[in-house]
CSV table of C-alpha atoms in Angstrom, one decimal:
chain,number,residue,atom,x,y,z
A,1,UNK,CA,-6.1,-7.1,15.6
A,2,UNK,CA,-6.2,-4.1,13.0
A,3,UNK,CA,-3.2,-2.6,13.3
A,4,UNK,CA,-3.4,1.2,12.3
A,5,UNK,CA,-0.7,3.2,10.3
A,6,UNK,CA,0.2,7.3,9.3
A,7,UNK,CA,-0.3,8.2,5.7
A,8,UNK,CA,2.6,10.3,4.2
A,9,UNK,CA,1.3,12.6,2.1
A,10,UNK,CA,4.6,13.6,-0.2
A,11,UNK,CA,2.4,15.7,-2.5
A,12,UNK,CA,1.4,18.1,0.6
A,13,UNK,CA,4.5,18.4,2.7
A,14,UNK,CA,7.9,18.7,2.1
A,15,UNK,CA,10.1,15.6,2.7
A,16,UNK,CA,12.5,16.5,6.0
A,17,UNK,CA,8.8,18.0,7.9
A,18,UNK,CA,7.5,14.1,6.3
A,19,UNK,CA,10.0,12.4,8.1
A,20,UNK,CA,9.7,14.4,11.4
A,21,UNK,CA,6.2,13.8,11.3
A,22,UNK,CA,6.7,9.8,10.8
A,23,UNK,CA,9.1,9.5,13.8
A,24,UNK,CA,6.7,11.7,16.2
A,25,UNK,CA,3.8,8.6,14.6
A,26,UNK,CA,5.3,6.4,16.0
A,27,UNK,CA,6.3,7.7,19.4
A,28,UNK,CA,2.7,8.7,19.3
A,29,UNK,CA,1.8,5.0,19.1
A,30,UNK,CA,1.3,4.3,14.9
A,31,UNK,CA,2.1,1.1,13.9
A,32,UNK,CA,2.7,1.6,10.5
A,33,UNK,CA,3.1,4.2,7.2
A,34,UNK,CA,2.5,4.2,4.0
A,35,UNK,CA,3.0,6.9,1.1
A,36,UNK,CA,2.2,7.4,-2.7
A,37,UNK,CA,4.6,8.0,-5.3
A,38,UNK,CA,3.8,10.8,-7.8
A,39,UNK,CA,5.5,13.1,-9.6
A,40,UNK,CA,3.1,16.3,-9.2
A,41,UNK,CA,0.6,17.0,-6.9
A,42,UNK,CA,-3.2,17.5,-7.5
A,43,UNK,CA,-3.1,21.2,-6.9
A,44,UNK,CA,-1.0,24.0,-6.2
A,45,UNK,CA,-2.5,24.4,-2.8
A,46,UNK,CA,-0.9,21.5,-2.0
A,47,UNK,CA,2.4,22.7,-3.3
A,48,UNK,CA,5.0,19.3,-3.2
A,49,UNK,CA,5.8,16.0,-4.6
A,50,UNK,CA,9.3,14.8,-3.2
A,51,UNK,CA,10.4,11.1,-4.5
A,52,UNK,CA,9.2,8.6,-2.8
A,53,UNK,CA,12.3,5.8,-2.9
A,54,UNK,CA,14.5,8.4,-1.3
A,55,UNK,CA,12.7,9.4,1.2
A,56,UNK,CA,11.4,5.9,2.0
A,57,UNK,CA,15.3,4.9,2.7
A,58,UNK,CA,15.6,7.6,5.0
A,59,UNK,CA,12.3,7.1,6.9
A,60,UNK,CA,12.9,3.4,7.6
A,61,UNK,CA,16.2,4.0,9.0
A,62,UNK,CA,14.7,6.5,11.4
A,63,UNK,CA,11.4,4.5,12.7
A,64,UNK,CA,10.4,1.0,13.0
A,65,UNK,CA,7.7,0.9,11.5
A,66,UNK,CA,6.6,-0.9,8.2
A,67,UNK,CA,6.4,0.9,5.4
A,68,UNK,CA,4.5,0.6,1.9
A,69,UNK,CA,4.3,2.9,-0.9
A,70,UNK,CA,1.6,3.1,-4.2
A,71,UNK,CA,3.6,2.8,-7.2
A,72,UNK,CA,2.3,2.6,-11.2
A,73,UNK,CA,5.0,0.8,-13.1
A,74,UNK,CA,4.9,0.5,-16.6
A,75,UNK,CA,5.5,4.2,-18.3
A,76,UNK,CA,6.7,7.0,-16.0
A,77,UNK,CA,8.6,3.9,-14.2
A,78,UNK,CA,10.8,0.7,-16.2
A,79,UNK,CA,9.4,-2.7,-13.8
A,80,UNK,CA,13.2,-3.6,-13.9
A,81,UNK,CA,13.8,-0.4,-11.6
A,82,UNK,CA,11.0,-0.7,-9.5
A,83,UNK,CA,11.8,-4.3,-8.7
A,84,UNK,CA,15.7,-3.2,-7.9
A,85,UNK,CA,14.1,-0.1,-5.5
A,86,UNK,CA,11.8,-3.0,-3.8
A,87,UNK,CA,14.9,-5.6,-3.5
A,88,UNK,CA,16.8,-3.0,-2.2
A,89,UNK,CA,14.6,-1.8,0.9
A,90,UNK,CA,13.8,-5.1,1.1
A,91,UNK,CA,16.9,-6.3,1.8
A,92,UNK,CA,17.8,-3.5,3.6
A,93,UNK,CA,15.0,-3.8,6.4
A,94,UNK,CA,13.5,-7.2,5.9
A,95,UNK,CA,9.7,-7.9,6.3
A,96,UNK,CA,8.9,-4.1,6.7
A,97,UNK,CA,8.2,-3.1,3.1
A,98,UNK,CA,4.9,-3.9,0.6
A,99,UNK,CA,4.8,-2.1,-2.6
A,100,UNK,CA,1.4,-1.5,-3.8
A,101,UNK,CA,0.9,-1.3,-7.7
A,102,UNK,CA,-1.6,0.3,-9.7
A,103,UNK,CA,-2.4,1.4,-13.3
A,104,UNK,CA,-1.4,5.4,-12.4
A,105,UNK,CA,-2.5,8.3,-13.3
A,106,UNK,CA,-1.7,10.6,-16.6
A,107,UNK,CA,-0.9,13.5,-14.2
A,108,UNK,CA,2.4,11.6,-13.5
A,109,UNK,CA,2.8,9.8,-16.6
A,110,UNK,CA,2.2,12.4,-19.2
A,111,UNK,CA,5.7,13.6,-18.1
A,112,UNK,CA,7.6,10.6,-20.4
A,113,UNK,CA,5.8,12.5,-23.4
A,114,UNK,CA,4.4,9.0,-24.4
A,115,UNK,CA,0.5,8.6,-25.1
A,116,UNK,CA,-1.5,8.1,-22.1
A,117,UNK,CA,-3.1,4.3,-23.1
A,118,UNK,CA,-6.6,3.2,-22.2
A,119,UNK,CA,-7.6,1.9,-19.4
A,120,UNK,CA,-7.7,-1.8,-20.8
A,121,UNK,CA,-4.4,-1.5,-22.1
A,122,UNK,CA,-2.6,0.0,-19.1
A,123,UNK,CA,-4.2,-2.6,-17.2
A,124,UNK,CA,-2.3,-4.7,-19.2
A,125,UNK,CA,0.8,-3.2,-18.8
A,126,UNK,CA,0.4,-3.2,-15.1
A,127,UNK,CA,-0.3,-6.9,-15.1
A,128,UNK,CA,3.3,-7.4,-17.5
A,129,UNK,CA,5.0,-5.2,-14.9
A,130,UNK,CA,4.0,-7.4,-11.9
A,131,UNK,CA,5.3,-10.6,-13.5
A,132,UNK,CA,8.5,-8.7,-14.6
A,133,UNK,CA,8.9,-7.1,-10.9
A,134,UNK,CA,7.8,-11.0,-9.2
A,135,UNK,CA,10.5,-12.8,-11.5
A,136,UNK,CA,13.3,-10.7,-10.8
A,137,UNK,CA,12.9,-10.6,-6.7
A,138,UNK,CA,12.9,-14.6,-7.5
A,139,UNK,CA,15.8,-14.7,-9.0
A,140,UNK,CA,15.3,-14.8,-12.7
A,141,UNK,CA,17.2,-13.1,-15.7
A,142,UNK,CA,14.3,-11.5,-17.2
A,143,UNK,CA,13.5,-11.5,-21.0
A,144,UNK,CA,10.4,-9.8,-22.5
A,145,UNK,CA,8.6,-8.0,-25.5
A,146,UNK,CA,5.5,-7.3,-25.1
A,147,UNK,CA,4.0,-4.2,-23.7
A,148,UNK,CA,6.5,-4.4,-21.5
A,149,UNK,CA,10.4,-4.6,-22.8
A,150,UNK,CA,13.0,-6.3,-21.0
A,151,UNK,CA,16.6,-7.7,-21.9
A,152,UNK,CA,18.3,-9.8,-20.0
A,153,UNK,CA,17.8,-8.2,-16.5
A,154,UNK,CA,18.4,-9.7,-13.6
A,155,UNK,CA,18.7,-8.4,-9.9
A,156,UNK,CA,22.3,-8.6,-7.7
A,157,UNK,CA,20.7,-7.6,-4.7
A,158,UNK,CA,17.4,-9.4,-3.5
A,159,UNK,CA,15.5,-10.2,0.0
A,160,UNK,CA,15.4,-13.2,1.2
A,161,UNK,CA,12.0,-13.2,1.3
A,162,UNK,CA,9.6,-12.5,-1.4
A,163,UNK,CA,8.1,-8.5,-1.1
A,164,UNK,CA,4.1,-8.8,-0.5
A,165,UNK,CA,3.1,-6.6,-4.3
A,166,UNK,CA,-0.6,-5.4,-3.0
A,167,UNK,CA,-3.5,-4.7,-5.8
A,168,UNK,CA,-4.9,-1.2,-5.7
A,169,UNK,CA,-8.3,-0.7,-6.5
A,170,UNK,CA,-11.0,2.0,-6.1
A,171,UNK,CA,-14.0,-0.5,-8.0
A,172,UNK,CA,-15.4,-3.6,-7.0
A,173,UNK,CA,-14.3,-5.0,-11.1
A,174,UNK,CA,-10.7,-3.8,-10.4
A,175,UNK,CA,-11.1,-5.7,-6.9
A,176,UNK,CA,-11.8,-8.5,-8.6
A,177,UNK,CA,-9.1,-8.3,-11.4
A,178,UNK,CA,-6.9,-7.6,-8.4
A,179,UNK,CA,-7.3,-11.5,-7.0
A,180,UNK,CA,-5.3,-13.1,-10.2
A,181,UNK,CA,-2.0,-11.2,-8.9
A,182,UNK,CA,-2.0,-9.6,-5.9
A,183,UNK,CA,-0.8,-10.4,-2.1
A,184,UNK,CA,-3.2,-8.2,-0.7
A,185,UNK,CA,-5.6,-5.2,-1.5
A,186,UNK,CA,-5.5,-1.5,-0.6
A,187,UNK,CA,-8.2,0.6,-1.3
A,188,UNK,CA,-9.5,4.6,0.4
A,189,UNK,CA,-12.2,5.4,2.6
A,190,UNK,CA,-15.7,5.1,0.8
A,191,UNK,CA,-19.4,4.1,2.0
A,192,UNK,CA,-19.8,1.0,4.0
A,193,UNK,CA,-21.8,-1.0,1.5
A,194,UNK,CA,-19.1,-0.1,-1.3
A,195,UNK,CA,-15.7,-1.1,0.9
A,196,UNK,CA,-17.9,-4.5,1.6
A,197,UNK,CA,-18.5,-5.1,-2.1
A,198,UNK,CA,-14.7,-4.5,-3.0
A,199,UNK,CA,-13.6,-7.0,0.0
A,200,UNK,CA,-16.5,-9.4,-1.0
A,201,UNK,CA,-15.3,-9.4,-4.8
A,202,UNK,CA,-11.6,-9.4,-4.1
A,203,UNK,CA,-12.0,-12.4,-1.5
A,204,UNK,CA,-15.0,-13.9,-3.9
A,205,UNK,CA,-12.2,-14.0,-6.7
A,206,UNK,CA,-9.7,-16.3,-4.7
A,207,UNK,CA,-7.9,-12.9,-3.3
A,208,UNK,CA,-5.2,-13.3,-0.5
A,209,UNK,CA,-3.3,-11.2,1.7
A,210,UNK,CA,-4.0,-8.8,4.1
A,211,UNK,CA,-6.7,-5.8,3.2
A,212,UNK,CA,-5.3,-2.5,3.7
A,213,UNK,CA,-7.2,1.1,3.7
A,214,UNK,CA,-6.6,4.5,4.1
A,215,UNK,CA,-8.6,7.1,5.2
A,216,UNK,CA,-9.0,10.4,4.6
A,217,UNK,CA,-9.6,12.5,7.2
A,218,UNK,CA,-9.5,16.2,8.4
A,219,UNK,CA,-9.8,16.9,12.5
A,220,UNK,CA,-9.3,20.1,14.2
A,221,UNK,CA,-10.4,22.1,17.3
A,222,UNK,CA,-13.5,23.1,15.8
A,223,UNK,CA,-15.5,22.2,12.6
A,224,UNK,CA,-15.3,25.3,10.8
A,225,UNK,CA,-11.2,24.6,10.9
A,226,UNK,CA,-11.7,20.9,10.0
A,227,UNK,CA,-14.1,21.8,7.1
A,228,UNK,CA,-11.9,24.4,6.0
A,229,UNK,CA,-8.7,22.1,6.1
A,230,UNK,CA,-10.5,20.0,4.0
A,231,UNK,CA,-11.9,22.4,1.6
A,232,UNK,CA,-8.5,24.4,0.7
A,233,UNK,CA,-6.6,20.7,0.3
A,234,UNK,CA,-8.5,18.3,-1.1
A,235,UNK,CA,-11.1,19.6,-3.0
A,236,UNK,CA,-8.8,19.0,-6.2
A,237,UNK,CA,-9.6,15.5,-5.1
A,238,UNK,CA,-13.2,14.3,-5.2
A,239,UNK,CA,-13.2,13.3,-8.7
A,240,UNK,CA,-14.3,9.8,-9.5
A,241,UNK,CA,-12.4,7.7,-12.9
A,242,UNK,CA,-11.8,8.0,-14.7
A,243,UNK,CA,-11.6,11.9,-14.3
A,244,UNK,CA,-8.5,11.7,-11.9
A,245,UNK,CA,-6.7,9.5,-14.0
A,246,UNK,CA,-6.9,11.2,-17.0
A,247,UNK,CA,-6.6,15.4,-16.0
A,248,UNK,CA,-2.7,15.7,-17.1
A,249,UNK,CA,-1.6,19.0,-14.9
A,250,UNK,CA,-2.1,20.3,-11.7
A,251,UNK,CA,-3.8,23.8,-13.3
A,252,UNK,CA,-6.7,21.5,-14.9
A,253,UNK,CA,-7.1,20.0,-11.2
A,254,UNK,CA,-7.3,23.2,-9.7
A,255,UNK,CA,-10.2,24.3,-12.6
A,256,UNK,CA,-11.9,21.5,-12.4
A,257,UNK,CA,-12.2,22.1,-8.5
A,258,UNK,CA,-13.1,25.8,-8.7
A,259,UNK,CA,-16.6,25.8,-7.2
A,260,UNK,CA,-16.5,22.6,-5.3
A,261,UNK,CA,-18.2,23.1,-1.9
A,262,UNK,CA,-17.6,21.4,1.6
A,263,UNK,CA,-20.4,19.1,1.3
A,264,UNK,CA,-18.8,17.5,-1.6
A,265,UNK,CA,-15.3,17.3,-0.1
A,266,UNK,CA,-17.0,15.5,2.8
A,267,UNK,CA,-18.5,13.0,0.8
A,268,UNK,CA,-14.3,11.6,0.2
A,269,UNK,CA,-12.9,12.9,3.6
A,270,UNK,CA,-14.6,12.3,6.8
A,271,UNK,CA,-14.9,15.9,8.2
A,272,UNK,CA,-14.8,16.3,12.2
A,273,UNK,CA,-13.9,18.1,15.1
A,274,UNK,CA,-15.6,14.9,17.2
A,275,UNK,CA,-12.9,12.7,18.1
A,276,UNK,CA,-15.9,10.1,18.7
A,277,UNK,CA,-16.7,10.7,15.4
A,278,UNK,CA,-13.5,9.7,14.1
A,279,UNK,CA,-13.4,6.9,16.4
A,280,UNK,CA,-17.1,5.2,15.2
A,281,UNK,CA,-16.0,5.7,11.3
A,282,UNK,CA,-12.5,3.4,12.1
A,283,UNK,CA,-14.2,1.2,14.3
A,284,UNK,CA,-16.8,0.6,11.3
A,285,UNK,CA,-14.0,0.0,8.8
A,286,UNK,CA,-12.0,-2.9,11.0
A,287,UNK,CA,-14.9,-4.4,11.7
A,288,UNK,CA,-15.4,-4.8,7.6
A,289,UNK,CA,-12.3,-6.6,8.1
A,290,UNK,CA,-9.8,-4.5,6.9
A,291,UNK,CA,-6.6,-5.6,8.9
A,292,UNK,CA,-4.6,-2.3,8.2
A,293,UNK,CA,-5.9,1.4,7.9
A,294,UNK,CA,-3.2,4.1,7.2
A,295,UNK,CA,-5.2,8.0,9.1
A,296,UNK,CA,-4.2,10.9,6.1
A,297,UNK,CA,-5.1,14.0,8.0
A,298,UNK,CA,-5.4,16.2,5.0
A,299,UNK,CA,-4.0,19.1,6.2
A,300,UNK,CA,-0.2,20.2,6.1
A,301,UNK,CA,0.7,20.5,9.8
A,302,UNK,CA,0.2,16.9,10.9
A,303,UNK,CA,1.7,17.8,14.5
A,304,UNK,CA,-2.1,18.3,16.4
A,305,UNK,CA,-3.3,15.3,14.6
A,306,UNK,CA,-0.2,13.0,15.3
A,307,UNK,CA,0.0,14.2,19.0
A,308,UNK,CA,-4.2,14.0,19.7
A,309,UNK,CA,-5.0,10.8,17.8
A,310,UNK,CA,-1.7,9.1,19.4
A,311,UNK,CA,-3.2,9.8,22.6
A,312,UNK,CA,-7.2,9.8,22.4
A,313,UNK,CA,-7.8,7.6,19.3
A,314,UNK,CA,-5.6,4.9,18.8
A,315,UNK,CA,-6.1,4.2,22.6
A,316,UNK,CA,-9.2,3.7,21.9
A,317,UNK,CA,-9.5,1.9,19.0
A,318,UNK,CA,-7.3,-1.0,21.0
């Protein structure tokens, strides 16, 4: 059964209303959460970015649920720290954490002052990162130099199980790069025949693991509030790669999205006041065989979409 999850939007709201808005999930009925982990957001409008690993600490202590975050290792973050902040939650709250790792974005990066590398190469990186990050929650003292430096790390604190390190990928190639490495694959809302070409090359390439995807969405008591939720918040992000991973600052976002219209937002967030709507759209995904889908309402007061999807949509969607 497709167990559906809350997406915590850290680069929207700020982290105490987060957390308040995770507990009411899953009273509401959520199963799950998951966040991202950047350093800046993709607009002003959007106004936040709180750390991730901190607030993640806090928000497993206060729920139940399971929990999984998007991290890039590699330049903003050392692998050696990302695999102590898994071990640790990890071990703190076993079999409720996934860390999903990707190749990032220079809006987060650029921050280190060190050159934003292409694509190819940061792949690269990412793929260095995973081995150091696996080999540490196994229990080895880690050596390397390659893209990726290490001396002699090794972790103290570990789970007892291994942490599932999920591939994220927005194209069906990285979906298919994903298979060498990953435990699973998250990807975001897009047309039916594109998510069924990203599962068919993932599970084509020997991929494994659960599929995970989340979902843009903005609801409200009538369209013209939906659209205009939608239009003020995440019109900064409808760009395609490698335009979103390459923009460094929030003010070039913002630019860029100047005369972005409604009907282009809706073509990355699925715009509705119809809670049937909403419903058909998820039903569609699970039955692509996605086995976890994390709702993002795009706006910045989740309270009407926690309260009215808890009880008309997940209901139904069971």
């Amino acid at each position: 059964m497709t167990e559906y999850g809350i997406h915590a939007s850290h680069e929207q709201i700020p982290p105490a209303e987060l957390l308040a808005a995770v507990i009411a999930a899953e009273r509401a009925g959520f199963d799950a959460a998951m966040c991202s982990d950047h350093f800046s957001p993709w607009s002003s409008r959007q106004g936040e970015s709180a750390f991730a690993w901190s607030w993640l600490g806090a928000a497993m202590q206060a729920t139940n649920l399971s929990f999984g975050v998007v991290n890039a290792p590699g330049q903003r973050y050392h692998p050696a720290i990302i695999a102590q902040a898994i071990g640790t939650l990890s071990a703190m709250y076993p079999g409720r954490f996934w860390a999903a790792l990707g190749s990032g974005e220079y809006s987060n990066e650029h921050i280190t002052g060190e050159p934003w590398p292409r694509k190819e190469v940061r792949e690269a990186r990412l793929l260095e990162s995973v081995g150091v990050i696996r080999d540490l929650l196994g229990g080895d003292e880690v050596t390397r130099d390659g893209l990726v430096k290490v001396d002699r790390a090794r972790l103290w604190t570990r789970p007892e199980v291994m942490t599932p390190l999920i591939g994220a990928a927005v194209s069906t190639k990285t979906a298919a790069w994903c298979a060498q490495w990953a435990d699973g694959l998250v990807t975001v809302n897009a047309p039916e025949d594109h998510l069924r070409a990203m599962i068919e090359e993932y599970r084509g390439a020997g991929g494994r693991g659960p599929l995970c995807l989340q979902v843009h969405l903005s609801w409200a008591a009538t369209q013209h509030e939906a659209e205009a939720i939608a239009h003020d918040q995440w019109r900064s992000n409808i760009f395609a790669p490698p335009v979103c991973w390459d923009l460094e600052t929030v003010d070039h976002f913002d630019v860029v999205s100047e005369n972005v219209t409604v009907d282009q937002v809706a073509k990355v967030v699925n715009i509705s006041a119809d809670l049937e709507e909403h419903i058909e759209k998820l039903r569609g995904y699970a039955a692509l065989g996605f086995d976890r889908i994390y709702l993002h309402h795009v706006g910045q007061d989740l309270t009407p979409f926690i309260e009215t999807f808890g009880a008309k949509v997940l209901p139904a969607l069971r």
